[in-house]
Each structure stands twice: as structure tokens, then as C-alpha cells.
């Protein structure tokens, strides 16, 4: 499940934290149990991606992580005419050249197609109904925080410094994407969340947050890590501010997605895909597969 734990650098770190060694019999028993668990491959239901190597440089398959090849990021040739859509998409990275960053298996069926907000639930049909929610588009440059890490790893080796841990991303873990969806602020208001002071701050002055929970949860066989979902949180006042353009998106660069995500414009930290639940008002998220964003115009 946590394939990154098998990387040599991670094993070296874990070795430093070792408090003892298992007996030979215990190791054999654990290996037998692990073999039984692995018969149920948690990644077996991931999408069949076909021949992706033409445009993507694959770093791992379980979970799937890949970046755009340099030539795929060069300025795309578009027929720029009087069609507004042509102008709008002229500098947008093609979907098949957008980098892929996964931490966990893709939920079965591609993920949920509705989100729960307290007692309310909204599905894609609700969000796409323009009589209920106004449609918004936001262009945003996405970049994995590990982009160009391979250069840092190479320099560290040359200088005999500790090797930066993580996938050896080159320069392709970056993309310019146009998201389409509805404002999170509109969804929250439709669920009865109002921007009152007692709602956005606690009695002792701390900011309340909105937590975003993804449906991609660590699971092997019958075991499931209930707290290991990939999630994020942002201050509630940010979520309710229409000028920050935080979106619940259902399209990426004119193509429908198979599940919902939450995203915003500005300086991009991360996104929560396979969005299934909003917890509001809430405290700042603290689970280990999380992104906490408190700065100006950041994503969730």
C-alpha cells in the first residue's frame, strides 16, 4: 500500500529508528501474512492507462506517478481564430500531458460523483445545473512541490550531501489547466453555511476551517485506514470569499472528470481529487495524508 516505504532512502531513515529486530520465525510469519494480503492488490482497480509513455515519463505504477516529457510542454500549436474557445485554450496543457501524482489507489469506479456537506448532498447534476449554481472557469498553474527534485538529488550526490527524499521528478511535474465548476462559497451557502463571525472563528479567536476529504483511502483486503484519506483544509473565511475563486470542479480543460475535486486559483499547493465530503465548521486538518493551507489565495 505505502510503496514509498520501499525506497532505499526511506528504508535508511527507518533503520535509524529501529528499536530491535524480529526473530526469524516472526519474519517468516509476517511474510506469509503479507503474501496473503497482496493477493488482493489494492491497485487492481486503477484505470487502465494504455500506452502513456509517449507523452509521460512514468516514475511509479503503484501508485501511478508520471510527469510530462519536455517536448509535451512546449508551446502547443492551436488554430487561433475568432473562436473564443480556441483563444481560451491556447496556452492550456493538453490533458494527456498533465502530470499525474497519486499517493493511494484510485477509488473504484473513478471516485464519488457527489459531495456531502453536513446534512446536504450535492451530485454532479446539481452542480452542473446552471439554474442552481453559476458556472465559473479558473486557469491555474499546478506544480508538484517535488518538481525538478532530480536536479537537487544530483547536486546533493556531487556535494556528498544527504539525498533529498522522494520521486526523482524532472521538469515535467507542472501544467497550466483550466478548471470549470462552481464556487465552493455558493455550495456552502446552499448548504446553509453563513459567513457570520461566530461561524468563522472560535470563542478564543482561532480560525475555523473547512476540511476536504477524498475517497482515496488506504485499503488492503479487509483492512482500511480510516484516518489515512488524502485531505486538506482551508480557513472557512477563505472558502466563503468569492474573490478567492475556490472551485468545486467537474471539468478539466473542457473535458469532464470522472469525479469532483476542490481547487482554487493563485499559487497552487495541491488539490483534493475524488472529493466526497466537506466538514464545516471544523478544526485544521491533521491526518498524515493532508495538506494544510493558510496563506493568501491558496488551493485546498
PDB file of C-alpha atoms in Angstrom:
ATOM      1  CA  UNK A   1       0.000   0.000   0.000  1.00  0.00           C
ATOM      2  CA  UNK A   2       2.648   2.543   1.025  1.00  0.00           C
ATOM      3  CA  UNK A   3       5.025   1.787  -1.828  1.00  0.00           C
ATOM      4  CA  UNK A   4       7.182   4.798  -0.996  1.00  0.00           C
ATOM      5  CA  UNK A   5       8.344   2.986   2.143  1.00  0.00           C
ATOM      6  CA  UNK A   6      10.293   0.583  -0.072  1.00  0.00           C
ATOM      7  CA  UNK A   7      12.569   3.311  -1.455  1.00  0.00           C
ATOM      8  CA  UNK A   8      16.206   2.892  -0.328  1.00  0.00           C
ATOM      9  CA  UNK A   9      16.358   6.335   1.274  1.00  0.00           C
ATOM     10  CA  UNK A  10      13.203   5.734   3.314  1.00  0.00           C
ATOM     11  CA  UNK A  11      14.484   2.356   4.481  1.00  0.00           C
ATOM     12  CA  UNK A  12      17.695   4.043   5.647  1.00  0.00           C
ATOM     13  CA  UNK A  13      15.701   6.553   7.711  1.00  0.00           C
ATOM     14  CA  UNK A  14      13.556   3.806   9.221  1.00  0.00           C
ATOM     15  CA  UNK A  15      16.670   1.775  10.083  1.00  0.00           C
ATOM     16  CA  UNK A  16      17.888   4.675  12.234  1.00  0.00           C
ATOM     17  CA  UNK A  17      14.621   4.492  14.210  1.00  0.00           C
ATOM     18  CA  UNK A  18      14.768   0.731  14.764  1.00  0.00           C
ATOM     19  CA  UNK A  19      14.337  -0.373  18.388  1.00  0.00           C
ATOM     20  CA  UNK A  20      15.010  -4.078  17.828  1.00  0.00           C
ATOM     21  CA  UNK A  21      14.988  -6.971  15.370  1.00  0.00           C
ATOM     22  CA  UNK A  22      12.260  -9.541  14.796  1.00  0.00           C
ATOM     23  CA  UNK A  23      13.039 -13.205  15.227  1.00  0.00           C
ATOM     24  CA  UNK A  24      13.411 -15.368  12.117  1.00  0.00           C
ATOM     25  CA  UNK A  25      10.131 -17.147  12.898  1.00  0.00           C
ATOM     26  CA  UNK A  26       8.244 -13.862  13.275  1.00  0.00           C
ATOM     27  CA  UNK A  27       9.635 -12.589   9.953  1.00  0.00           C
ATOM     28  CA  UNK A  28       8.524 -15.787   8.217  1.00  0.00           C
ATOM     29  CA  UNK A  29       5.034 -15.498   9.705  1.00  0.00           C
ATOM     30  CA  UNK A  30       4.717 -11.854   8.664  1.00  0.00           C
ATOM     31  CA  UNK A  31       5.909 -12.619   5.140  1.00  0.00           C
ATOM     32  CA  UNK A  32       3.265 -15.328   4.846  1.00  0.00           C
ATOM     33  CA  UNK A  33       0.539 -12.937   6.042  1.00  0.00           C
ATOM     34  CA  UNK A  34       1.778 -10.236   3.659  1.00  0.00           C
ATOM     35  CA  UNK A  35       1.685 -12.644   0.718  1.00  0.00           C
ATOM     36  CA  UNK A  36      -1.962 -13.420   1.522  1.00  0.00           C
ATOM     37  CA  UNK A  37      -2.819  -9.726   1.736  1.00  0.00           C
ATOM     38  CA  UNK A  38      -1.109  -8.954  -1.564  1.00  0.00           C
ATOM     39  CA  UNK A  39      -3.319 -11.479  -3.337  1.00  0.00           C
ATOM     40  CA  UNK A  40      -5.852  -8.659  -3.063  1.00  0.00           C
ATOM     41  CA  UNK A  41      -3.924  -5.978  -4.961  1.00  0.00           C
ATOM     42  CA  UNK A  42      -5.202  -2.562  -3.753  1.00  0.00           C
ATOM     43  CA  UNK A  43      -4.228  -1.081  -7.132  1.00  0.00           C
ATOM     44  CA  UNK A  44      -6.021  -3.725  -9.216  1.00  0.00           C
ATOM     45  CA  UNK A  45      -8.945  -1.402  -9.977  1.00  0.00           C
ATOM     46  CA  UNK A  46      -6.859   1.592 -11.042  1.00  0.00           C
ATOM     47  CA  UNK A  47      -7.703   2.935 -14.525  1.00  0.00           C
ATOM     48  CA  UNK A  48      -6.134   1.142 -17.488  1.00  0.00           C
ATOM     49  CA  UNK A  49      -3.890   3.851 -18.867  1.00  0.00           C
ATOM     50  CA  UNK A  50      -2.669   2.139 -22.034  1.00  0.00           C
ATOM     51  CA  UNK A  51       0.483   3.431 -23.710  1.00  0.00           C
ATOM     52  CA  UNK A  52       1.183   6.551 -21.642  1.00  0.00           C
ATOM     53  CA  UNK A  53       4.949   6.507 -22.114  1.00  0.00           C
ATOM     54  CA  UNK A  54       4.702   8.515 -25.351  1.00  0.00           C
ATOM     55  CA  UNK A  55       3.915  11.751 -23.518  1.00  0.00           C
ATOM     56  CA  UNK A  56       4.599  10.852 -19.893  1.00  0.00           C
ATOM     57  CA  UNK A  57       7.707   9.782 -18.029  1.00  0.00           C
ATOM     58  CA  UNK A  58       6.471   7.212 -15.507  1.00  0.00           C
ATOM     59  CA  UNK A  59       8.160   7.163 -12.074  1.00  0.00           C
ATOM     60  CA  UNK A  60       5.944   4.533 -10.440  1.00  0.00           C
ATOM     61  CA  UNK A  61       2.935   2.408 -11.378  1.00  0.00           C
ATOM     62  CA  UNK A  62       1.634   1.551  -7.889  1.00  0.00           C
ATOM     63  CA  UNK A  63       0.671   4.246  -7.113  1.00  0.00           C
ATOM     64  CA  UNK A  64       0.778   5.766 -10.584  1.00  0.00           C
ATOM     65  CA  UNK A  65       3.035   8.828 -10.779  1.00  0.00           C
ATOM     66  CA  UNK A  66       4.215  10.334 -14.049  1.00  0.00           C
ATOM     67  CA  UNK A  67       5.307  13.661 -15.478  1.00  0.00           C
ATOM     68  CA  UNK A  68       5.104  15.269 -18.902  1.00  0.00           C
ATOM     69  CA  UNK A  69       8.044  14.769 -21.204  1.00  0.00           C
ATOM     70  CA  UNK A  70       9.783  18.043 -22.026  1.00  0.00           C
ATOM     71  CA  UNK A  71       8.603  18.087 -25.632  1.00  0.00           C
ATOM     72  CA  UNK A  72       4.978  17.767 -24.480  1.00  0.00           C
ATOM     73  CA  UNK A  73       5.276  21.007 -22.516  1.00  0.00           C
ATOM     74  CA  UNK A  74       6.452  23.076 -25.458  1.00  0.00           C
ATOM     75  CA  UNK A  75       4.041  25.717 -26.730  1.00  0.00           C
ATOM     76  CA  UNK A  76       1.150  23.864 -28.295  1.00  0.00           C
ATOM     77  CA  UNK A  77       0.125  24.887 -31.820  1.00  0.00           C
ATOM     78  CA  UNK A  78      -3.534  25.889 -31.961  1.00  0.00           C
ATOM     79  CA  UNK A  79      -5.587  27.368 -34.736  1.00  0.00           C
ATOM     80  CA  UNK A  80      -6.221  30.737 -33.114  1.00  0.00           C
ATOM     81  CA  UNK A  81      -9.154  32.234 -34.974  1.00  0.00           C
ATOM     82  CA  UNK A  82     -12.301  34.052 -33.959  1.00  0.00           C
ATOM     83  CA  UNK A  83     -13.469  31.123 -31.863  1.00  0.00           C
ATOM     84  CA  UNK A  84     -13.301  32.254 -28.194  1.00  0.00           C
ATOM     85  CA  UNK A  85     -12.710  28.660 -27.091  1.00  0.00           C
ATOM     86  CA  UNK A  86      -9.573  28.488 -29.240  1.00  0.00           C
ATOM     87  CA  UNK A  87      -8.187  31.617 -27.588  1.00  0.00           C
ATOM     88  CA  UNK A  88      -9.102  30.370 -24.131  1.00  0.00           C
ATOM     89  CA  UNK A  89      -7.352  27.021 -24.544  1.00  0.00           C
ATOM     90  CA  UNK A  90      -4.324  28.321 -26.457  1.00  0.00           C
ATOM     91  CA  UNK A  91      -1.913  28.079 -23.505  1.00  0.00           C
ATOM     92  CA  UNK A  92      -3.544  25.187 -21.678  1.00  0.00           C
ATOM     93  CA  UNK A  93      -1.584  21.943 -21.244  1.00  0.00           C
ATOM     94  CA  UNK A  94      -3.295  19.073 -23.110  1.00  0.00           C
ATOM     95  CA  UNK A  95      -4.975  16.672 -20.731  1.00  0.00           C
ATOM     96  CA  UNK A  96      -2.842  13.729 -21.825  1.00  0.00           C
ATOM     97  CA  UNK A  97       0.310  15.720 -20.997  1.00  0.00           C
ATOM     98  CA  UNK A  98      -0.757  16.788 -17.485  1.00  0.00           C
ATOM     99  CA  UNK A  99       1.402  15.168 -14.807  1.00  0.00           C
ATOM    100  CA  UNK A 100      -0.155  12.574 -12.521  1.00  0.00           C
ATOM    101  CA  UNK A 101       0.502  12.499  -8.769  1.00  0.00           C
ATOM    102  CA  UNK A 102      -1.084   9.775  -6.677  1.00  0.00           C
ATOM    103  CA  UNK A 103      -0.475   8.718  -3.099  1.00  0.00           C
ATOM    104  CA  UNK A 104      -3.109   5.977  -2.913  1.00  0.00           C
ATOM    105  CA  UNK A 105      -5.181   3.716  -5.187  1.00  0.00           C
ATOM    106  CA  UNK A 106      -7.857   5.392  -7.329  1.00  0.00           C
ATOM    107  CA  UNK A 107     -11.299   4.729  -5.805  1.00  0.00           C
ATOM    108  CA  UNK A 108     -13.305   2.002  -7.528  1.00  0.00           C
ATOM    109  CA  UNK A 109     -15.313   3.440 -10.393  1.00  0.00           C
ATOM    110  CA  UNK A 110     -13.164   6.580 -10.526  1.00  0.00           C
ATOM    111  CA  UNK A 111     -14.434   8.036  -7.277  1.00  0.00           C
ATOM    112  CA  UNK A 112     -17.599   9.632  -5.910  1.00  0.00           C
ATOM    113  CA  UNK A 113     -19.820  11.828  -8.066  1.00  0.00           C
ATOM    114  CA  UNK A 114     -21.428  13.689  -5.178  1.00  0.00           C
ATOM    115  CA  UNK A 115     -20.305  15.503  -2.045  1.00  0.00           C
ATOM    116  CA  UNK A 116     -21.794  15.630   1.426  1.00  0.00           C
ATOM    117  CA  UNK A 117     -21.891  18.958   3.266  1.00  0.00           C
ATOM    118  CA  UNK A 118     -23.354  18.369   6.686  1.00  0.00           C
ATOM    119  CA  UNK A 119     -26.925  17.155   6.178  1.00  0.00           C
ATOM    120  CA  UNK A 120     -26.910  18.139   2.479  1.00  0.00           C
ATOM    121  CA  UNK A 121     -25.644  16.214  -0.523  1.00  0.00           C
ATOM    122  CA  UNK A 122     -24.948  17.596  -3.989  1.00  0.00           C
ATOM    123  CA  UNK A 123     -24.287  15.423  -7.024  1.00  0.00           C
ATOM    124  CA  UNK A 124     -22.730  16.423 -10.328  1.00  0.00           C
ATOM    125  CA  UNK A 125     -26.144  17.014 -11.893  1.00  0.00           C
ATOM    126  CA  UNK A 126     -26.944  19.549  -9.144  1.00  0.00           C
ATOM    127  CA  UNK A 127     -23.621  21.338  -9.573  1.00  0.00           C
ATOM    128  CA  UNK A 128     -23.927  21.425 -13.379  1.00  0.00           C
ATOM    129  CA  UNK A 129     -27.483  22.793 -13.219  1.00  0.00           C
ATOM    130  CA  UNK A 130     -26.971  26.477 -14.057  1.00  0.00           C
ATOM    131  CA  UNK A 131     -30.379  27.332 -12.622  1.00  0.00           C
ATOM    132  CA  UNK A 132     -28.932  26.330  -9.212  1.00  0.00           C
ATOM    133  CA  UNK A 133     -25.259  27.319  -9.435  1.00  0.00           C
ATOM    134  CA  UNK A 134     -23.432  29.835 -11.585  1.00  0.00           C
ATOM    135  CA  UNK A 135     -20.638  28.278 -13.660  1.00  0.00           C
ATOM    136  CA  UNK A 136     -17.046  29.535 -13.214  1.00  0.00           C
ATOM    137  CA  UNK A 137     -13.749  28.896 -15.001  1.00  0.00           C
ATOM    138  CA  UNK A 138     -10.309  29.355 -13.468  1.00  0.00           C
ATOM    139  CA  UNK A 139      -6.938  28.894 -15.127  1.00  0.00           C
ATOM    140  CA  UNK A 140      -4.234  27.807 -12.730  1.00  0.00           C
ATOM    141  CA  UNK A 141      -0.676  26.550 -12.975  1.00  0.00           C
ATOM    142  CA  UNK A 142      -0.258  23.339 -10.997  1.00  0.00           C
ATOM    143  CA  UNK A 143       3.153  22.206  -9.848  1.00  0.00           C
ATOM    144  CA  UNK A 144       4.176  19.301  -7.661  1.00  0.00           C
ATOM    145  CA  UNK A 145       6.328  20.507  -4.774  1.00  0.00           C
ATOM    146  CA  UNK A 146       8.930  17.948  -5.861  1.00  0.00           C
ATOM    147  CA  UNK A 147       9.269  19.304  -9.407  1.00  0.00           C
ATOM    148  CA  UNK A 148      12.967  19.312 -10.503  1.00  0.00           C
ATOM    149  CA  UNK A 149      13.898  17.255  -7.435  1.00  0.00           C
ATOM    150  CA  UNK A 150      16.148  15.102  -9.614  1.00  0.00           C
ATOM    151  CA  UNK A 151      18.434  18.121 -10.059  1.00  0.00           C
ATOM    152  CA  UNK A 152      18.645  18.631  -6.295  1.00  0.00           C
ATOM    153  CA  UNK A 153      19.359  14.915  -5.843  1.00  0.00           C
ATOM    154  CA  UNK A 154      22.152  15.038  -8.443  1.00  0.00           C
ATOM    155  CA  UNK A 155      23.767  18.095  -6.829  1.00  0.00           C
ATOM    156  CA  UNK A 156      23.478  16.534  -3.380  1.00  0.00           C
ATOM    157  CA  UNK A 157      25.349  13.456  -4.564  1.00  0.00           C
ATOM    158  CA  UNK A 158      28.053  15.597  -6.186  1.00  0.00           C
ATOM    159  CA  UNK A 159      28.481  17.576  -2.946  1.00  0.00           C
ATOM    160  CA  UNK A 160      28.205  14.432  -0.802  1.00  0.00           C
ATOM    161  CA  UNK A 161      25.171  15.813   0.992  1.00  0.00           C
ATOM    162  CA  UNK A 162      22.093  13.871   2.170  1.00  0.00           C
ATOM    163  CA  UNK A 163      19.951  12.860  -0.785  1.00  0.00           C
ATOM    164  CA  UNK A 164      16.580  14.732  -0.932  1.00  0.00           C
ATOM    165  CA  UNK A 165      13.900  12.083  -0.481  1.00  0.00           C
ATOM    166  CA  UNK A 166      11.065  11.488  -2.918  1.00  0.00           C
ATOM    167  CA  UNK A 167      10.373  10.666  -6.530  1.00  0.00           C
ATOM    168  CA  UNK A 168      13.059  11.948  -8.944  1.00  0.00           C
ATOM    169  CA  UNK A 169      10.826  14.439 -10.745  1.00  0.00           C
ATOM    170  CA  UNK A 170      12.463  16.272 -13.635  1.00  0.00           C
ATOM    171  CA  UNK A 171      10.868  19.455 -15.023  1.00  0.00           C
ATOM    172  CA  UNK A 172       7.541  17.979 -16.145  1.00  0.00           C
ATOM    173  CA  UNK A 173       5.509  17.925 -12.905  1.00  0.00           C
ATOM    174  CA  UNK A 174       3.866  21.196 -13.905  1.00  0.00           C
ATOM    175  CA  UNK A 175       0.822  22.083 -16.009  1.00  0.00           C
ATOM    176  CA  UNK A 176      -1.425  25.006 -16.893  1.00  0.00           C
ATOM    177  CA  UNK A 177      -5.007  23.814 -16.536  1.00  0.00           C
ATOM    178  CA  UNK A 178      -8.418  25.416 -16.923  1.00  0.00           C
ATOM    179  CA  UNK A 179     -10.866  24.182 -14.312  1.00  0.00           C
ATOM    180  CA  UNK A 180     -14.621  24.527 -14.658  1.00  0.00           C
ATOM    181  CA  UNK A 181     -17.053  24.187 -11.810  1.00  0.00           C
ATOM    182  CA  UNK A 182     -18.930  26.151  -9.182  1.00  0.00           C
ATOM    183  CA  UNK A 183     -17.724  28.319  -6.342  1.00  0.00           C
ATOM    184  CA  UNK A 184     -17.267  26.491  -3.062  1.00  0.00           C
ATOM    185  CA  UNK A 185     -18.771  29.581  -1.414  1.00  0.00           C
ATOM    186  CA  UNK A 186     -22.014  29.018  -3.361  1.00  0.00           C
ATOM    187  CA  UNK A 187     -22.104  25.336  -2.376  1.00  0.00           C
ATOM    188  CA  UNK A 188     -21.562  26.166   1.286  1.00  0.00           C
ATOM    189  CA  UNK A 189     -24.283  28.813   1.255  1.00  0.00           C
ATOM    190  CA  UNK A 190     -26.664  26.373  -0.431  1.00  0.00           C
ATOM    191  CA  UNK A 191     -25.949  24.012   2.473  1.00  0.00           C
ATOM    192  CA  UNK A 192     -26.835  26.736   4.974  1.00  0.00           C
ATOM    193  CA  UNK A 193     -23.324  27.866   5.931  1.00  0.00           C
ATOM    194  CA  UNK A 194     -23.371  31.614   6.532  1.00  0.00           C
ATOM    195  CA  UNK A 195     -20.349  33.954   6.930  1.00  0.00           C
ATOM    196  CA  UNK A 196     -21.088  35.044  10.496  1.00  0.00           C
ATOM    197  CA  UNK A 197     -18.225  35.811  12.870  1.00  0.00           C
ATOM    198  CA  UNK A 198     -19.259  33.092  15.305  1.00  0.00           C
ATOM    199  CA  UNK A 199     -19.119  30.647  12.411  1.00  0.00           C
ATOM    200  CA  UNK A 200     -15.652  31.538  11.093  1.00  0.00           C
ATOM    201  CA  UNK A 201     -13.846  31.930  14.434  1.00  0.00           C
ATOM    202  CA  UNK A 202     -13.980  30.160  17.781  1.00  0.00           C
ATOM    203  CA  UNK A 203     -14.647  31.912  21.063  1.00  0.00           C
ATOM    204  CA  UNK A 204     -10.909  32.030  21.762  1.00  0.00           C
ATOM    205  CA  UNK A 205     -10.125  33.623  18.392  1.00  0.00           C
ATOM    206  CA  UNK A 206      -8.899  30.611  16.403  1.00  0.00           C
ATOM    207  CA  UNK A 207      -9.995  30.309  12.793  1.00  0.00           C
ATOM    208  CA  UNK A 208     -12.448  27.600  11.876  1.00  0.00           C
ATOM    209  CA  UNK A 209     -11.610  25.546   8.813  1.00  0.00           C
ATOM    210  CA  UNK A 210     -13.340  23.602   6.076  1.00  0.00           C
ATOM    211  CA  UNK A 211     -11.955  20.078   5.790  1.00  0.00           C
ATOM    212  CA  UNK A 212     -11.965  18.348   2.407  1.00  0.00           C
ATOM    213  CA  UNK A 213     -11.934  14.550   2.443  1.00  0.00           C
ATOM    214  CA  UNK A 214     -11.036  12.452  -0.578  1.00  0.00           C
ATOM    215  CA  UNK A 215     -12.413   8.971  -1.174  1.00  0.00           C
ATOM    216  CA  UNK A 216      -8.945   7.535  -1.849  1.00  0.00           C
ATOM    217  CA  UNK A 217      -8.382   5.660   1.399  1.00  0.00           C
ATOM    218  CA  UNK A 218      -5.573   3.143   2.150  1.00  0.00           C
ATOM    219  CA  UNK A 219      -7.099  -0.321   1.870  1.00  0.00           C
ATOM    220  CA  UNK A 220      -5.642  -3.843   1.633  1.00  0.00           C
ATOM    221  CA  UNK A 221      -8.094  -6.736   1.697  1.00  0.00           C
ATOM    222  CA  UNK A 222     -10.451  -6.192   4.637  1.00  0.00           C
ATOM    223  CA  UNK A 223      -8.141  -3.655   6.290  1.00  0.00           C
ATOM    224  CA  UNK A 224      -8.805   0.059   5.816  1.00  0.00           C
ATOM    225  CA  UNK A 225      -7.055   3.056   7.350  1.00  0.00           C
ATOM    226  CA  UNK A 226      -9.982   5.312   8.283  1.00  0.00           C
ATOM    227  CA  UNK A 227      -7.709   8.285   9.057  1.00  0.00           C
ATOM    228  CA  UNK A 228      -5.353   7.870   6.112  1.00  0.00           C
ATOM    229  CA  UNK A 229      -7.521   9.525   3.436  1.00  0.00           C
ATOM    230  CA  UNK A 230      -5.957  12.273   1.373  1.00  0.00           C
ATOM    231  CA  UNK A 231      -7.396  15.559   2.574  1.00  0.00           C
ATOM    232  CA  UNK A 232      -6.853  19.253   3.074  1.00  0.00           C
ATOM    233  CA  UNK A 233      -8.284  22.209   4.931  1.00  0.00           C
ATOM    234  CA  UNK A 234      -8.519  25.956   4.432  1.00  0.00           C
ATOM    235  CA  UNK A 235      -9.866  28.688   6.704  1.00  0.00           C
ATOM    236  CA  UNK A 236     -13.638  28.983   6.452  1.00  0.00           C
ATOM    237  CA  UNK A 237     -13.388  32.693   5.698  1.00  0.00           C
ATOM    238  CA  UNK A 238     -11.303  31.838   2.620  1.00  0.00           C
ATOM    239  CA  UNK A 239     -13.836  29.254   1.489  1.00  0.00           C
ATOM    240  CA  UNK A 240     -16.676  31.786   1.766  1.00  0.00           C
ATOM    241  CA  UNK A 241     -14.778  34.549  -0.047  1.00  0.00           C
ATOM    242  CA  UNK A 242     -15.965  34.588  -3.684  1.00  0.00           C
ATOM    243  CA  UNK A 243     -12.910  36.643  -4.707  1.00  0.00           C
ATOM    244  CA  UNK A 244     -10.620  33.703  -3.912  1.00  0.00           C
ATOM    245  CA  UNK A 245     -12.403  31.601  -6.539  1.00  0.00           C
ATOM    246  CA  UNK A 246     -12.178  28.286  -4.695  1.00  0.00           C
ATOM    247  CA  UNK A 247     -13.904  25.835  -7.034  1.00  0.00           C
ATOM    248  CA  UNK A 248     -15.641  22.510  -6.742  1.00  0.00           C
ATOM    249  CA  UNK A 249     -14.629  21.440 -10.253  1.00  0.00           C
ATOM    250  CA  UNK A 250     -16.175  18.884 -12.587  1.00  0.00           C
ATOM    251  CA  UNK A 251     -14.273  19.708 -15.809  1.00  0.00           C
ATOM    252  CA  UNK A 252     -10.576  19.979 -16.575  1.00  0.00           C
ATOM    253  CA  UNK A 253      -9.641  21.872 -19.746  1.00  0.00           C
ATOM    254  CA  UNK A 254     -13.055  21.286 -21.377  1.00  0.00           C
ATOM    255  CA  UNK A 255     -13.107  17.548 -20.574  1.00  0.00           C
ATOM    256  CA  UNK A 256     -15.462  16.103 -17.963  1.00  0.00           C
ATOM    257  CA  UNK A 257     -13.748  14.496 -14.993  1.00  0.00           C
ATOM    258  CA  UNK A 258     -14.886  11.211 -13.522  1.00  0.00           C
ATOM    259  CA  UNK A 259     -15.141  12.702 -10.039  1.00  0.00           C
ATOM    260  CA  UNK A 260     -15.232  16.018  -8.212  1.00  0.00           C
ATOM    261  CA  UNK A 261     -12.294  17.955  -6.849  1.00  0.00           C
ATOM    262  CA  UNK A 262     -11.704  21.186  -4.974  1.00  0.00           C
ATOM    263  CA  UNK A 263      -9.232  23.716  -6.339  1.00  0.00           C
ATOM    264  CA  UNK A 264      -8.540  27.450  -6.392  1.00  0.00           C
ATOM    265  CA  UNK A 265      -6.582  29.927  -8.455  1.00  0.00           C
ATOM    266  CA  UNK A 266      -3.400  31.667  -7.433  1.00  0.00           C
ATOM    267  CA  UNK A 267      -0.332  29.916  -6.056  1.00  0.00           C
ATOM    268  CA  UNK A 268      -1.151  26.241  -6.201  1.00  0.00           C
ATOM    269  CA  UNK A 269      -0.144  23.896  -3.405  1.00  0.00           C
ATOM    270  CA  UNK A 270      -2.313  20.888  -4.075  1.00  0.00           C
ATOM    271  CA  UNK A 271      -5.795  19.713  -4.922  1.00  0.00           C
ATOM    272  CA  UNK A 272      -8.126  17.168  -3.361  1.00  0.00           C
ATOM    273  CA  UNK A 273      -9.392  14.777  -6.006  1.00  0.00           C
ATOM    274  CA  UNK A 274     -12.211  12.260  -5.605  1.00  0.00           C
ATOM    275  CA  UNK A 275     -13.878  14.749  -3.267  1.00  0.00           C
ATOM    276  CA  UNK A 276     -16.608  13.081  -1.223  1.00  0.00           C
ATOM    277  CA  UNK A 277     -17.122  15.124   1.942  1.00  0.00           C
ATOM    278  CA  UNK A 278     -16.798  18.626   3.397  1.00  0.00           C
ATOM    279  CA  UNK A 279     -16.641  19.019   7.167  1.00  0.00           C
ATOM    280  CA  UNK A 280     -17.680  22.530   8.221  1.00  0.00           C
ATOM    281  CA  UNK A 281     -17.110  24.284  10.511  1.00  0.00           C
ATOM    282  CA  UNK A 282     -14.109  22.286  11.603  1.00  0.00           C
ATOM    283  CA  UNK A 283     -10.629  22.469  13.056  1.00  0.00           C
ATOM    284  CA  UNK A 284      -7.478  22.484  10.959  1.00  0.00           C
ATOM    285  CA  UNK A 285      -6.890  19.064   9.417  1.00  0.00           C
ATOM    286  CA  UNK A 286      -4.158  16.904  10.950  1.00  0.00           C
ATOM    287  CA  UNK A 287      -4.277  13.457   9.331  1.00  0.00           C
ATOM    288  CA  UNK A 288      -0.988  12.216   7.861  1.00  0.00           C
ATOM    289  CA  UNK A 289      -2.152  12.373   4.203  1.00  0.00           C
ATOM    290  CA  UNK A 290      -3.062  16.046   4.425  1.00  0.00           C
ATOM    291  CA  UNK A 291      -2.337  19.496   3.080  1.00  0.00           C
ATOM    292  CA  UNK A 292      -2.980  22.488   5.337  1.00  0.00           C
ATOM    293  CA  UNK A 293      -3.243  25.821   3.563  1.00  0.00           C
ATOM    294  CA  UNK A 294      -3.448  29.103   5.441  1.00  0.00           C
ATOM    295  CA  UNK A 295      -1.739  31.579   3.108  1.00  0.00           C
ATOM    296  CA  UNK A 296      -3.227  34.029   0.644  1.00  0.00           C
ATOM    297  CA  UNK A 297      -5.034  32.672  -2.453  1.00  0.00           C
ATOM    298  CA  UNK A 298      -4.018  29.094  -1.992  1.00  0.00           C
ATOM    299  CA  UNK A 299      -5.690  25.884  -3.016  1.00  0.00           C
ATOM    300  CA  UNK A 300      -7.164  23.156  -0.858  1.00  0.00           C
TER     301      UNK A 300
END
